[in-house]
Amino acid sequence: MLNKQPSNPSMTTPETILVEDSADSVACDGGNGPLGHPIVYYSFDGKSVVECGYCDRVFVKAKTV
Ligand SMILES: [Zn+2]
């Protein structure tokens, strides 16, 4: 049985961005298009995943995947 998410064409699926395992921070500007936002930096701070509060992109350290 699948738990189907209601589809909403106005919402964009958040992207998952792989980053190098050695990185301790990432920069996100949302890329081009409607999700663009001022550049922000996030520190992994010991975690292997950070999520951008602006555009919901998820940054995952490559080794984690
Ligand atoms: Zn972002």
mmCIF file of N, CA, C and O and ligand atoms in Angstrom:
data_model
loop_
_atom_site.group_PDB
_atom_site.id
_atom_site.type_symbol
_atom_site.label_atom_id
_atom_site.label_comp_id
_atom_site.label_asym_id
_atom_site.label_seq_id
_atom_site.Cartn_x
_atom_site.Cartn_y
_atom_site.Cartn_z
ATOM 1 N N MET A 1 0.846 -1.199 0.000
ATOM 2 C CA MET A 1 0.000 0.000 0.000
ATOM 3 C C MET A 1 0.880 1.248 0.000
ATOM 4 O O MET A 1 1.735 1.407 0.863
ATOM 5 N N LEU A 2 0.663 2.074 -0.963
ATOM 6 C CA LEU A 2 1.479 3.274 -1.056
ATOM 7 C C LEU A 2 0.793 4.458 -0.390
ATOM 8 O O LEU A 2 -0.406 4.660 -0.538
ATOM 9 N N ASN A 3 1.583 5.180 0.354
ATOM 10 C CA ASN A 3 1.080 6.417 0.934
ATOM 11 C C ASN A 3 1.292 7.533 -0.073
ATOM 12 O O ASN A 3 2.344 8.141 -0.139
ATOM 13 N N LYS A 4 0.318 7.771 -0.863
ATOM 14 C CA LYS A 4 0.488 8.713 -1.977
ATOM 15 C C LYS A 4 0.345 10.155 -1.502
ATOM 16 O O LYS A 4 -0.619 10.500 -0.840
ATOM 17 N N GLN A 5 1.332 10.950 -1.889
ATOM 18 C CA GLN A 5 1.268 12.367 -1.564
ATOM 19 C C GLN A 5 0.328 13.056 -2.549
ATOM 20 O O GLN A 5 0.336 12.748 -3.716
ATOM 21 N N PRO A 6 -0.473 13.963 -2.059
ATOM 22 C CA PRO A 6 -1.291 14.731 -2.994
ATOM 23 C C PRO A 6 -0.403 15.577 -3.898
ATOM 24 O O PRO A 6 0.529 16.209 -3.416
ATOM 25 N N SER A 7 -0.643 15.521 -5.169
ATOM 26 C CA SER A 7 0.212 16.279 -6.087
ATOM 27 C C SER A 7 -0.226 17.730 -6.132
ATOM 28 O O SER A 7 -1.404 18.033 -6.178
ATOM 29 N N ASN A 8 0.771 18.579 -6.068
ATOM 30 C CA ASN A 8 0.503 20.011 -6.120
ATOM 31 C C ASN A 8 1.406 20.615 -7.181
ATOM 32 O O ASN A 8 2.602 20.764 -6.959
ATOM 33 N N PRO A 9 0.875 20.939 -8.327
ATOM 34 C CA PRO A 9 1.708 21.400 -9.435
ATOM 35 C C PRO A 9 2.411 22.716 -9.155
ATOM 36 O O PRO A 9 3.385 23.042 -9.823
ATOM 37 N N SER A 10 1.970 23.476 -8.166
ATOM 38 C CA SER A 10 2.619 24.748 -7.881
ATOM 39 C C SER A 10 3.812 24.565 -6.967
ATOM 40 O O SER A 10 4.581 25.479 -6.724
ATOM 41 N N MET A 11 3.981 23.366 -6.443
ATOM 42 C CA MET A 11 5.122 23.118 -5.562
ATOM 43 C C MET A 11 6.200 22.341 -6.303
ATOM 44 O O MET A 11 5.920 21.377 -6.999
ATOM 45 N N THR A 12 7.428 22.760 -6.115
ATOM 46 C CA THR A 12 8.538 22.066 -6.736
ATOM 47 C C THR A 12 9.124 21.077 -5.748
ATOM 48 O O THR A 12 9.277 21.378 -4.576
ATOM 49 N N THR A 13 9.424 19.906 -6.221
ATOM 50 C CA THR A 13 10.047 18.911 -5.362
ATOM 51 C C THR A 13 11.423 19.404 -4.933
ATOM 52 O O THR A 13 12.216 19.810 -5.770
ATOM 53 N N PRO A 14 11.704 19.391 -3.639
ATOM 54 C CA PRO A 14 13.018 19.821 -3.177
ATOM 55 C C PRO A 14 14.118 18.962 -3.783
ATOM 56 O O PRO A 14 13.959 17.754 -3.938
ATOM 57 N N GLU A 15 15.207 19.624 -4.110
ATOM 58 C CA GLU A 15 16.330 18.902 -4.679
ATOM 59 C C GLU A 15 17.228 18.373 -3.576
ATOM 60 O O GLU A 15 17.345 18.979 -2.522
ATOM 61 N N THR A 16 17.861 17.274 -3.869
ATOM 62 C CA THR A 16 18.891 16.775 -2.978
ATOM 63 C C THR A 16 20.233 17.024 -3.638
ATOM 64 O O THR A 16 20.458 16.603 -4.768
ATOM 65 N N ILE A 17 21.090 17.743 -2.941
ATOM 66 C CA ILE A 17 22.389 18.107 -3.480
ATOM 67 C C ILE A 17 23.466 17.310 -2.753
ATOM 68 O O ILE A 17 23.555 17.364 -1.532
ATOM 69 N N LEU A 18 24.253 16.596 -3.515
ATOM 70 C CA LEU A 18 25.360 15.871 -2.901
ATOM 71 C C LEU A 18 26.558 16.798 -2.760
ATOM 72 O O LEU A 18 26.892 17.539 -3.677
ATOM 73 N N VAL A 19 27.188 16.754 -1.607
ATOM 74 C CA VAL A 19 28.397 17.541 -1.389
ATOM 75 C C VAL A 19 29.521 16.616 -0.948
ATOM 76 O O VAL A 19 29.278 15.504 -0.473
ATOM 77 N N GLU A 20 30.746 17.107 -1.119
ATOM 78 C CA GLU A 20 31.892 16.298 -0.734
ATOM 79 C C GLU A 20 31.864 16.011 0.761
ATOM 80 O O GLU A 20 31.477 16.851 1.564
ATOM 81 N N ASP A 21 32.321 14.837 1.082
ATOM 82 C CA ASP A 21 32.319 14.437 2.480
ATOM 83 C C ASP A 21 33.214 15.331 3.328
ATOM 84 O O ASP A 21 32.995 15.496 4.521
ATOM 85 N N SER A 22 34.216 15.933 2.690
ATOM 86 C CA SER A 22 35.153 16.760 3.443
ATOM 87 C C SER A 22 34.597 18.159 3.709
ATOM 88 O O SER A 22 35.153 18.910 4.497
ATOM 89 N N ALA A 23 33.514 18.492 3.057
ATOM 90 C CA ALA A 23 32.946 19.824 3.251
ATOM 91 C C ALA A 23 32.361 19.955 4.650
ATOM 92 O O ALA A 23 31.761 19.014 5.169
ATOM 93 N N ASP A 24 32.577 21.119 5.265
ATOM 94 C CA ASP A 24 31.931 21.308 6.560
ATOM 95 C C ASP A 24 30.854 22.388 6.503
ATOM 96 O O ASP A 24 30.199 22.685 7.485
ATOM 97 N N SER A 25 30.705 22.964 5.308
ATOM 98 C CA SER A 25 29.616 23.909 5.148
ATOM 99 C C SER A 25 29.216 23.948 3.683
ATOM 100 O O SER A 25 29.969 23.526 2.809
ATOM 101 N N VAL A 26 28.035 24.438 3.422
ATOM 102 C CA VAL A 26 27.570 24.565 2.047
ATOM 103 C C VAL A 26 27.018 25.965 1.853
ATOM 104 O O VAL A 26 26.613 26.635 2.800
ATOM 105 N N ALA A 27 27.027 26.393 0.611
ATOM 106 C CA ALA A 27 26.406 27.664 0.260
ATOM 107 C C ALA A 27 25.228 27.365 -0.644
ATOM 108 O O ALA A 27 25.299 26.508 -1.507
ATOM 109 N N CYS A 28 24.141 28.058 -0.420
ATOM 110 C CA CYS A 28 22.968 27.858 -1.267
ATOM 111 C C CYS A 28 22.412 29.210 -1.677
ATOM 112 O O CYS A 28 22.267 30.109 -0.854
ATOM 113 N N ASP A 29 22.134 29.332 -2.955
ATOM 114 C CA ASP A 29 21.433 30.537 -3.409
ATOM 115 C C ASP A 29 20.139 30.163 -4.129
ATOM 116 O O ASP A 29 19.503 30.980 -4.770
ATOM 117 N N GLY A 30 19.783 28.900 -3.973
ATOM 118 C CA GLY A 30 18.520 28.447 -4.554
ATOM 119 C C GLY A 30 18.585 28.164 -6.031
ATOM 120 O O GLY A 30 17.617 27.711 -6.617
ATOM 121 N N GLY A 31 19.741 28.431 -6.635
ATOM 122 C CA GLY A 31 19.848 28.223 -8.070
ATOM 123 C C GLY A 31 19.080 29.292 -8.827
ATOM 124 O O GLY A 31 18.664 30.302 -8.276
ATOM 125 N N ASN A 32 18.896 29.041 -10.078
ATOM 126 C CA ASN A 32 18.157 29.996 -10.897
ATOM 127 C C ASN A 32 16.669 29.717 -10.817
ATOM 128 O O ASN A 32 16.243 28.656 -10.403
ATOM 129 N N GLY A 33 15.890 30.684 -11.219
ATOM 130 C CA GLY A 33 14.458 30.468 -11.297
ATOM 131 C C GLY A 33 13.732 30.919 -10.044
ATOM 132 O O GLY A 33 14.282 31.636 -9.213
ATOM 133 N N PRO A 34 12.514 30.467 -9.886
ATOM 134 C CA PRO A 34 11.650 30.966 -8.814
ATOM 135 C C PRO A 34 12.151 30.645 -7.419
ATOM 136 O O PRO A 34 11.759 31.295 -6.460
ATOM 137 N N LEU A 35 13.031 29.654 -7.304
ATOM 138 C CA LEU A 35 13.516 29.290 -5.979
ATOM 139 C C LEU A 35 14.753 30.067 -5.579
ATOM 140 O O LEU A 35 15.293 29.854 -4.500
ATOM 141 N N GLY A 36 15.220 30.956 -6.444
ATOM 142 C CA GLY A 36 16.430 31.702 -6.122
ATOM 143 C C GLY A 36 16.241 32.553 -4.872
ATOM 144 O O GLY A 36 15.161 33.039 -4.580
ATOM 145 N N HIS A 37 17.307 32.712 -4.112
ATOM 146 C CA HIS A 37 17.258 33.528 -2.895
ATOM 147 C C HIS A 37 18.656 34.030 -2.623
ATOM 148 O O HIS A 37 19.617 33.512 -3.192
ATOM 149 N N PRO A 38 18.802 35.030 -1.728
ATOM 150 C CA PRO A 38 20.152 35.501 -1.384
ATOM 151 C C PRO A 38 21.008 34.346 -0.889
ATOM 152 O O PRO A 38 20.493 33.436 -0.224
ATOM 153 N N ILE A 39 22.278 34.389 -1.207
ATOM 154 C CA ILE A 39 23.136 33.268 -0.836
ATOM 155 C C ILE A 39 23.243 33.152 0.683
ATOM 156 O O ILE A 39 23.369 34.143 1.394
ATOM 157 N N VAL A 40 23.124 31.945 1.144
ATOM 158 C CA VAL A 40 23.234 31.669 2.572
ATOM 159 C C VAL A 40 24.185 30.499 2.764
ATOM 160 O O VAL A 40 24.329 29.654 1.891
ATOM 161 N N TYR A 41 24.819 30.455 3.915
ATOM 162 C CA TYR A 41 25.758 29.394 4.213
ATOM 163 C C TYR A 41 25.250 28.572 5.384
ATOM 164 O O TYR A 41 24.733 29.116 6.363
ATOM 165 N N TYR A 42 25.407 27.292 5.240
ATOM 166 C CA TYR A 42 24.992 26.407 6.318
ATOM 167 C C TYR A 42 26.183 25.547 6.719
ATOM 168 O O TYR A 42 26.892 25.025 5.866
ATOM 169 N N SER A 43 26.367 25.406 8.008
ATOM 170 C CA SER A 43 27.410 24.534 8.509
ATOM 171 C C SER A 43 26.825 23.164 8.809
ATOM 172 O O SER A 43 25.725 23.050 9.343
ATOM 173 N N PHE A 44 27.568 22.123 8.461
ATOM 174 C CA PHE A 44 27.084 20.778 8.769
ATOM 175 C C PHE A 44 27.094 20.529 10.275
ATOM 176 O O PHE A 44 26.268 19.797 10.789
ATOM 177 N N ASP A 45 28.042 21.182 10.946
ATOM 178 C CA ASP A 45 28.039 21.141 12.397
ATOM 179 C C ASP A 45 27.930 19.717 12.937
ATOM 180 O O ASP A 45 27.132 19.421 13.823
ATOM 181 N N GLY A 46 28.698 18.820 12.345
ATOM 182 C CA GLY A 46 28.703 17.442 12.826
ATOM 183 C C GLY A 46 27.642 16.552 12.198
ATOM 184 O O GLY A 46 27.686 15.340 12.320
ATOM 185 N N LYS A 47 26.694 17.174 11.525
ATOM 186 C CA LYS A 47 25.654 16.380 10.877
ATOM 187 C C LYS A 47 26.096 16.036 9.457
ATOM 188 O O LYS A 47 27.075 16.559 8.952
ATOM 189 N N SER A 48 25.369 15.155 8.811
ATOM 190 C CA SER A 48 25.704 14.818 7.431
ATOM 191 C C SER A 48 24.643 15.333 6.462
ATOM 192 O O SER A 48 24.754 15.155 5.260
ATOM 193 N N VAL A 49 23.631 15.982 7.001
ATOM 194 C CA VAL A 49 22.557 16.511 6.164
ATOM 195 C C VAL A 49 22.168 17.893 6.673
ATOM 196 O O VAL A 49 22.016 18.093 7.872
ATOM 197 N N VAL A 50 22.062 18.838 5.785
ATOM 198 C CA VAL A 50 21.492 20.130 6.157
ATOM 199 C C VAL A 50 20.423 20.497 5.131
ATOM 200 O O VAL A 50 20.498 20.123 3.964
ATOM 201 N N GLU A 51 19.467 21.220 5.596
ATOM 202 C CA GLU A 51 18.377 21.616 4.717
ATOM 203 C C GLU A 51 18.340 23.128 4.641
ATOM 204 O O GLU A 51 18.429 23.816 5.651
ATOM 205 N N CYS A 52 18.184 23.638 3.418
ATOM 206 C CA CYS A 52 18.125 25.078 3.240
ATOM 207 C C CYS A 52 16.752 25.583 3.677
ATOM 208 O O CYS A 52 15.724 25.094 3.220
ATOM 209 N N GLY A 53 16.762 26.563 4.560
ATOM 210 C CA GLY A 53 15.503 27.097 5.056
ATOM 211 C C GLY A 53 14.765 27.942 4.044
ATOM 212 O O GLY A 53 13.583 28.220 4.198
ATOM 213 N N TYR A 54 15.473 28.360 2.989
ATOM 214 C CA TYR A 54 14.827 29.177 1.965
ATOM 215 C C TYR A 54 14.130 28.322 0.911
ATOM 216 O O TYR A 54 12.974 28.540 0.589
ATOM 217 N N CYS A 55 14.872 27.379 0.361
ATOM 218 C CA CYS A 55 14.352 26.688 -0.813
ATOM 219 C C CYS A 55 14.147 25.197 -0.569
ATOM 220 O O CYS A 55 13.767 24.471 -1.471
ATOM 221 N N ASP A 56 14.391 24.751 0.655
ATOM 222 C CA ASP A 56 14.138 23.356 1.021
ATOM 223 C C ASP A 56 15.050 22.366 0.323
ATOM 224 O O ASP A 56 14.807 21.161 0.381
ATOM 225 N N ARG A 57 16.072 22.871 -0.342
ATOM 226 C CA ARG A 57 17.054 21.936 -0.866
ATOM 227 C C ARG A 57 17.709 21.210 0.292
ATOM 228 O O ARG A 57 17.935 21.786 1.357
ATOM 229 N N VAL A 58 18.031 19.959 0.051
ATOM 230 C CA VAL A 58 18.668 19.158 1.087
ATOM 231 C C VAL A 58 20.092 18.853 0.630
ATOM 232 O O VAL A 58 20.305 18.329 -0.475
ATOM 233 N N PHE A 59 21.045 19.186 1.455
ATOM 234 C CA PHE A 59 22.435 18.918 1.146
ATOM 235 C C PHE A 59 22.880 17.695 1.943
ATOM 236 O O PHE A 59 22.765 17.662 3.164
ATOM 237 N N VAL A 60 23.372 16.725 1.203
ATOM 238 C CA VAL A 60 23.748 15.451 1.819
ATOM 239 C C VAL A 60 25.198 15.173 1.495
ATOM 240 O O VAL A 60 25.618 15.256 0.334
ATOM 241 N N LYS A 61 25.957 14.807 2.507
ATOM 242 C CA LYS A 61 27.340 14.436 2.250
ATOM 243 C C LYS A 61 27.376 13.150 1.430
ATOM 244 O O LYS A 61 26.654 12.185 1.728
ATOM 245 N N ALA A 62 28.227 13.154 0.427
ATOM 246 C CA ALA A 62 28.236 12.071 -0.548
ATOM 247 C C ALA A 62 28.427 10.702 0.106
ATOM 248 O O ALA A 62 27.852 9.713 -0.310
ATOM 249 N N LYS A 63 29.228 10.656 1.148
ATOM 250 C CA LYS A 63 29.516 9.380 1.791
ATOM 251 C C LYS A 63 28.280 8.798 2.459
ATOM 252 O O LYS A 63 28.181 7.592 2.678
ATOM 253 N N THR A 64 27.359 9.643 2.800
ATOM 254 C CA THR A 64 26.168 9.192 3.533
ATOM 255 C C THR A 64 25.251 8.376 2.628
ATOM 256 O O THR A 64 24.535 7.505 3.092
ATOM 257 N N VAL A 65 25.275 8.693 1.351
ATOM 258 C CA VAL A 65 24.345 8.045 0.432
ATOM 259 C C VAL A 65 24.850 6.668 0.026
ATOM 260 O O VAL A 65 26.013 6.534 -0.316
HETATM 261 ZN ZN ZN B 1 18.502 27.400 -0.758
#
